[in-house]
């Protein structure tokens, strides 16, 4: 009973335990629901899973099921980022506990009843509880925005190396606050449209409307919603890993304003898609600011990795190859920033090329080919965000030595192989005609499955190791993490004397 209580405390009250719980939930969903797609269909695995679980896969309801599955996974990813934010952004302890508890109940409720409604019959009691879970997550977002509100003098930057205003307000905190507020507004776009479900609004996949000339305001709202939510998830993890690397100095002071402007412009552009045809212009401008900020982070992070490793080796005048070796020494810290660079070849570059050549090339293709390209584009961005979160979690878990190197390089090479192959597959009509495409299709599909398979195996190994650790009698990692539950990161701002006085006055009023 004592161990049960300790495990409950670890999984539901410590940041590291909450992250592990959420990652495990995504892993289970991926393992089970991943069998419903190819190549598992061809191998007969889907039929076995469907027969064992009793899933209802009526073909006409496919879009609704996929939307439910996307929402569940996305909400758990958002919860992981919230856990990280409440640990690395200075705030009151009770605020952190309340936010984490609310969003945890929210995503667990939404996950259980959302998937049950979507895949195991359509009892609307479950759908109602799914909405309850989503509402709790939204409420946790409001609590988070209130907790990290940056224009109060309780938390100010005291180290001039971090970006701040003349009055000492933390610009990184401002960026995270604006990102949080933008995500709440963007969630509202989806919620308002969802309220018209079966009352003027029908379920659809955005990629099915690419050549629909007369989209309704509700359809445009949903398209904007899904684009900006994924974009803001990517912005959030960029800011989080920036703090992981203790991003500071001149690049931080230039990067934060760029990020703030980019978040505001790109969010405004996506919201305006409902009313104006100029939305994409705003989105491109906002993306430039966000990507420039991310580029400055990559430059800082790689420079720091090289400097730290060279200093550790005691080399006074390193050669180019020694610096290059130092950069690649730790794949877990090199990887997230490499993935940001690699994303330009498989996501950003493809998106810009499509926009420039849309009428000349892509609208001439069969609709299915354009649909495949768009679908692959957003799936790859989501998967790149996932790989960055996994690498950060490996560092949190304290994996070192050869296991760290093998895990890191397998994740980087496996994911990049899969994403590159998927990009070539989606753009194949540029290289071959439909008559001659089969060898290219076979090669890219094989590479994609091999890369994704490698990722699933190592992530499964990681979570299996953490599962075994739960049953250890002595020296278990989870016990160490329960004693040291927060992420080991330097905050950009500190609590001021004004903040301490405010807490003391509140405690005196409450008789504590």
PDB file of N, CA and C in Angstrom, residues 294-348:
ATOM      1  N   UNK A 294      13.963  30.653 -34.520  1.00  0.00           N
ATOM      2  CA  UNK A 294      14.417  29.266 -34.356  1.00  0.00           C
ATOM      3  C   UNK A 294      15.833  29.089 -34.892  1.00  0.00           C
ATOM      4  N   UNK A 295      16.157  29.778 -35.991  1.00  0.00           N
ATOM      5  CA  UNK A 295      17.519  29.695 -36.553  1.00  0.00           C
ATOM      6  C   UNK A 295      18.545  30.232 -35.557  1.00  0.00           C
ATOM      7  N   UNK A 296      18.216  31.342 -34.899  1.00  0.00           N
ATOM      8  CA  UNK A 296      19.136  31.900 -33.894  1.00  0.00           C
ATOM      9  C   UNK A 296      19.329  30.925 -32.734  1.00  0.00           C
ATOM     10  N   UNK A 297      18.246  30.226 -32.363  1.00  0.00           N
ATOM     11  CA  UNK A 297      18.363  29.213 -31.306  1.00  0.00           C
ATOM     12  C   UNK A 297      19.287  28.083 -31.740  1.00  0.00           C
ATOM     13  N   UNK A 298      19.146  27.623 -32.980  1.00  0.00           N
ATOM     14  CA  UNK A 298      20.001  26.544 -33.483  1.00  0.00           C
ATOM     15  C   UNK A 298      21.468  26.975 -33.453  1.00  0.00           C
ATOM     16  N   UNK A 299      21.745  28.216 -33.915  1.00  0.00           N
ATOM     17  CA  UNK A 299      23.130  28.723 -33.917  1.00  0.00           C
ATOM     18  C   UNK A 299      23.682  28.752 -32.495  1.00  0.00           C
ATOM     19  N   UNK A 300      22.859  29.242 -31.556  1.00  0.00           N
ATOM     20  CA  UNK A 300      23.315  29.312 -30.161  1.00  0.00           C
ATOM     21  C   UNK A 300      23.565  27.909 -29.597  1.00  0.00           C
ATOM     22  N   UNK A 301      22.594  27.012 -29.819  1.00  0.00           N
ATOM     23  CA  UNK A 301      22.677  25.669 -29.224  1.00  0.00           C
ATOM     24  C   UNK A 301      23.886  24.905 -29.748  1.00  0.00           C
ATOM     25  N   UNK A 302      24.096  24.945 -31.055  1.00  0.00           N
ATOM     26  CA  UNK A 302      25.236  24.215 -31.615  1.00  0.00           C
ATOM     27  C   UNK A 302      26.550  24.836 -31.162  1.00  0.00           C
ATOM     28  N   UNK A 303      26.601  26.162 -31.068  1.00  0.00           N
ATOM     29  CA  UNK A 303      27.810  26.803 -30.565  1.00  0.00           C
ATOM     30  C   UNK A 303      28.099  26.406 -29.126  1.00  0.00           C
ATOM     31  N   UNK A 304      27.048  26.318 -28.324  1.00  0.00           N
ATOM     32  CA  UNK A 304      27.217  25.936 -26.918  1.00  0.00           C
ATOM     33  C   UNK A 304      27.694  24.486 -26.805  1.00  0.00           C
ATOM     34  N   UNK A 305      27.128  23.600 -27.624  1.00  0.00           N
ATOM     35  CA  UNK A 305      27.540  22.193 -27.586  1.00  0.00           C
ATOM     36  C   UNK A 305      29.026  22.066 -27.915  1.00  0.00           C
ATOM     37  N   UNK A 306      29.473  22.814 -28.937  1.00  0.00           N
ATOM     38  CA  UNK A 306      30.885  22.750 -29.334  1.00  0.00           C
ATOM     39  C   UNK A 306      31.769  23.304 -28.215  1.00  0.00           C
ATOM     40  N   UNK A 307      31.393  24.459 -27.679  1.00  0.00           N
ATOM     41  CA  UNK A 307      32.229  25.085 -26.632  1.00  0.00           C
ATOM     42  C   UNK A 307      32.316  24.194 -25.394  1.00  0.00           C
ATOM     43  N   UNK A 308      31.184  23.639 -24.976  1.00  0.00           N
ATOM     44  CA  UNK A 308      31.170  22.807 -23.761  1.00  0.00           C
ATOM     45  C   UNK A 308      32.024  21.551 -23.941  1.00  0.00           C
ATOM     46  N   UNK A 309      31.922  20.909 -25.102  1.00  0.00           N
ATOM     47  CA  UNK A 309      32.673  19.669 -25.330  1.00  0.00           C
ATOM     48  C   UNK A 309      34.175  19.944 -25.463  1.00  0.00           C
ATOM     49  N   UNK A 310      34.512  21.023 -26.173  1.00  0.00           N
ATOM     50  CA  UNK A 310      35.934  21.376 -26.324  1.00  0.00           C
ATOM     51  C   UNK A 310      36.540  21.702 -24.963  1.00  0.00           C
ATOM     52  N   UNK A 311      35.789  22.426 -24.140  1.00  0.00           N
ATOM     53  CA  UNK A 311      36.274  22.755 -22.794  1.00  0.00           C
ATOM     54  C   UNK A 311      36.437  21.494 -21.959  1.00  0.00           C
ATOM     55  N   UNK A 312      35.504  20.558 -22.105  1.00  0.00           N
ATOM     56  CA  UNK A 312      35.580  19.296 -21.358  1.00  0.00           C
ATOM     57  C   UNK A 312      36.809  18.492 -21.760  1.00  0.00           C
ATOM     58  N   UNK A 313      37.182  18.566 -23.055  1.00  0.00           N
ATOM     59  CA  UNK A 313      38.356  17.840 -23.539  1.00  0.00           C
ATOM     60  C   UNK A 313      39.659  18.586 -23.238  1.00  0.00           C
ATOM     61  N   UNK A 314      39.547  19.861 -22.873  1.00  0.00           N
ATOM     62  CA  UNK A 314      40.742  20.645 -22.564  1.00  0.00           C
ATOM     63  C   UNK A 314      41.539  21.031 -23.794  1.00  0.00           C
ATOM     64  N   UNK A 315      40.892  21.160 -24.940  1.00  0.00           N
ATOM     65  CA  UNK A 315      41.586  21.530 -26.176  1.00  0.00           C
ATOM     66  C   UNK A 315      41.618  23.058 -26.281  1.00  0.00           C
ATOM     67  N   UNK A 316      42.808  23.623 -26.469  1.00  0.00           N
ATOM     68  CA  UNK A 316      42.932  25.088 -26.497  1.00  0.00           C
ATOM     69  C   UNK A 316      42.674  25.672 -27.877  1.00  0.00           C
ATOM     70  N   UNK A 317      43.201  25.041 -28.915  1.00  0.00           N
ATOM     71  CA  UNK A 317      43.023  25.547 -30.282  1.00  0.00           C
ATOM     72  C   UNK A 317      42.418  24.447 -31.158  1.00  0.00           C
ATOM     73  N   UNK A 318      41.128  24.228 -31.051  1.00  0.00           N
ATOM     74  CA  UNK A 318      40.512  23.102 -31.777  1.00  0.00           C
ATOM     75  C   UNK A 318      40.505  23.326 -33.287  1.00  0.00           C
ATOM     76  N   UNK A 319      40.670  22.234 -34.031  1.00  0.00           N
ATOM     77  CA  UNK A 319      40.574  22.280 -35.485  1.00  0.00           C
ATOM     78  C   UNK A 319      39.099  22.195 -35.883  1.00  0.00           C
ATOM     79  N   UNK A 320      38.845  22.360 -37.186  1.00  0.00           N
ATOM     80  CA  UNK A 320      37.478  22.265 -37.681  1.00  0.00           C
ATOM     81  C   UNK A 320      36.883  20.891 -37.383  1.00  0.00           C
ATOM     82  N   UNK A 321      37.677  19.830 -37.596  1.00  0.00           N
ATOM     83  CA  UNK A 321      37.157  18.472 -37.391  1.00  0.00           C
ATOM     84  C   UNK A 321      36.916  18.189 -35.912  1.00  0.00           C
ATOM     85  N   UNK A 322      37.758  18.767 -35.026  1.00  0.00           N
ATOM     86  CA  UNK A 322      37.529  18.602 -33.583  1.00  0.00           C
ATOM     87  C   UNK A 322      36.231  19.297 -33.160  1.00  0.00           C
ATOM     88  N   UNK A 323      35.959  20.471 -33.759  1.00  0.00           N
ATOM     89  CA  UNK A 323      34.698  21.161 -33.456  1.00  0.00           C
ATOM     90  C   UNK A 323      33.505  20.363 -33.986  1.00  0.00           C
ATOM     91  N   UNK A 324      33.675  19.799 -35.188  1.00  0.00           N
ATOM     92  CA  UNK A 324      32.587  19.021 -35.782  1.00  0.00           C
ATOM     93  C   UNK A 324      32.295  17.781 -34.931  1.00  0.00           C
ATOM     94  N   UNK A 325      33.365  17.124 -34.470  1.00  0.00           N
ATOM     95  CA  UNK A 325      33.191  15.949 -33.608  1.00  0.00           C
ATOM     96  C   UNK A 325      32.535  16.342 -32.285  1.00  0.00           C
ATOM     97  N   UNK A 326      32.895  17.512 -31.782  1.00  0.00           N
ATOM     98  CA  UNK A 326      32.301  17.989 -30.524  1.00  0.00           C
ATOM     99  C   UNK A 326      30.806  18.239 -30.700  1.00  0.00           C
ATOM    100  N   UNK A 327      30.432  18.766 -31.875  1.00  0.00           N
ATOM    101  CA  UNK A 327      29.014  19.036 -32.148  1.00  0.00           C
ATOM    102  C   UNK A 327      28.191  17.750 -32.146  1.00  0.00           C
ATOM    103  N   UNK A 328      28.787  16.681 -32.685  1.00  0.00           N
ATOM    104  CA  UNK A 328      28.046  15.409 -32.819  1.00  0.00           C
ATOM    105  C   UNK A 328      28.231  14.487 -31.618  1.00  0.00           C
ATOM    106  N   UNK A 329      28.965  14.941 -30.607  1.00  0.00           N
ATOM    107  CA  UNK A 329      29.294  14.058 -29.485  1.00  0.00           C
ATOM    108  C   UNK A 329      28.052  13.547 -28.757  1.00  0.00           C
ATOM    109  N   UNK A 330      27.075  14.428 -28.536  1.00  0.00           N
ATOM    110  CA  UNK A 330      25.868  14.044 -27.786  1.00  0.00           C
ATOM    111  C   UNK A 330      24.647  14.157 -28.715  1.00  0.00           C
ATOM    112  N   UNK A 331      24.213  13.052 -29.321  1.00  0.00           N
ATOM    113  CA  UNK A 331      23.096  13.127 -30.279  1.00  0.00           C
ATOM    114  C   UNK A 331      21.790  13.583 -29.637  1.00  0.00           C
ATOM    115  N   UNK A 332      21.647  13.353 -28.325  1.00  0.00           N
ATOM    116  CA  UNK A 332      20.394  13.740 -27.662  1.00  0.00           C
ATOM    117  C   UNK A 332      20.256  15.261 -27.582  1.00  0.00           C
ATOM    118  N   UNK A 333      21.391  15.963 -27.457  1.00  0.00           N
ATOM    119  CA  UNK A 333      21.325  17.429 -27.426  1.00  0.00           C
ATOM    120  C   UNK A 333      21.522  18.038 -28.821  1.00  0.00           C
ATOM    121  N   UNK A 334      22.223  17.317 -29.690  1.00  0.00           N
ATOM    122  CA  UNK A 334      22.382  17.795 -31.070  1.00  0.00           C
ATOM    123  C   UNK A 334      21.073  17.610 -31.848  1.00  0.00           C
ATOM    124  N   UNK A 335      20.378  16.509 -31.565  1.00  0.00           N
ATOM    125  CA  UNK A 335      19.236  16.096 -32.369  1.00  0.00           C
ATOM    126  C   UNK A 335      18.087  17.091 -32.477  1.00  0.00           C
ATOM    127  N   UNK A 336      17.577  17.657 -31.370  1.00  0.00           N
ATOM    128  CA  UNK A 336      16.431  18.561 -31.497  1.00  0.00           C
ATOM    129  C   UNK A 336      16.677  19.724 -32.444  1.00  0.00           C
ATOM    130  N   UNK A 337      17.897  20.230 -32.437  1.00  0.00           N
ATOM    131  CA  UNK A 337      18.183  21.399 -33.265  1.00  0.00           C
ATOM    132  C   UNK A 337      18.478  20.990 -34.707  1.00  0.00           C
ATOM    133  N   UNK A 338      19.023  19.779 -34.881  1.00  0.00           N
ATOM    134  CA  UNK A 338      19.153  19.252 -36.239  1.00  0.00           C
ATOM    135  C   UNK A 338      17.771  19.017 -36.844  1.00  0.00           C
ATOM    136  N   UNK A 339      16.846  18.516 -36.042  1.00  0.00           N
ATOM    137  CA  UNK A 339      15.496  18.274 -36.552  1.00  0.00           C
ATOM    138  C   UNK A 339      14.847  19.587 -36.999  1.00  0.00           C
ATOM    139  N   UNK A 340      15.154  20.703 -36.294  1.00  0.00           N
ATOM    140  CA  UNK A 340      14.617  22.000 -36.712  1.00  0.00           C
ATOM    141  C   UNK A 340      15.166  22.399 -38.081  1.00  0.00           C
ATOM    142  N   UNK A 341      16.456  22.075 -38.325  1.00  0.00           N
ATOM    143  CA  UNK A 341      17.046  22.369 -39.634  1.00  0.00           C
ATOM    144  C   UNK A 341      16.471  21.438 -40.693  1.00  0.00           C
ATOM    145  N   UNK A 342      16.400  20.149 -40.350  1.00  0.00           N
ATOM    146  CA  UNK A 342      15.909  19.136 -41.304  1.00  0.00           C
ATOM    147  C   UNK A 342      14.460  19.419 -41.706  1.00  0.00           C
ATOM    148  N   UNK A 343      13.694  20.001 -40.770  1.00  0.00           N
ATOM    149  CA  UNK A 343      12.296  20.309 -41.053  1.00  0.00           C
ATOM    150  C   UNK A 343      12.146  21.188 -42.292  1.00  0.00           C
ATOM    151  N   UNK A 344      13.146  22.037 -42.556  1.00  0.00           N
ATOM    152  CA  UNK A 344      13.055  22.938 -43.711  1.00  0.00           C
ATOM    153  C   UNK A 344      13.074  22.171 -45.034  1.00  0.00           C
ATOM    154  N   UNK A 345      13.715  20.991 -45.045  1.00  0.00           N
ATOM    155  CA  UNK A 345      13.775  20.199 -46.275  1.00  0.00           C
ATOM    156  C   UNK A 345      12.502  19.392 -46.502  1.00  0.00           C
ATOM    157  N   UNK A 346      11.788  19.050 -45.420  1.00  0.00           N
ATOM    158  CA  UNK A 346      10.623  18.160 -45.559  1.00  0.00           C
ATOM    159  C   UNK A 346       9.285  18.855 -45.285  1.00  0.00           C
ATOM    160  N   UNK A 347       9.319  20.032 -44.655  1.00  0.00           N
ATOM    161  CA  UNK A 347       8.062  20.715 -44.313  1.00  0.00           C
ATOM    162  C   UNK A 347       8.041  22.133 -44.898  1.00  0.00           C
ATOM    163  N   UNK A 348       8.906  23.007 -44.373  1.00  0.00           N
ATOM    164  CA  UNK A 348       8.872  24.412 -44.772  1.00  0.00           C
ATOM    165  C   UNK A 348       9.187  24.578 -46.251  1.00  0.00           C
TER     166      UNK A 348
END
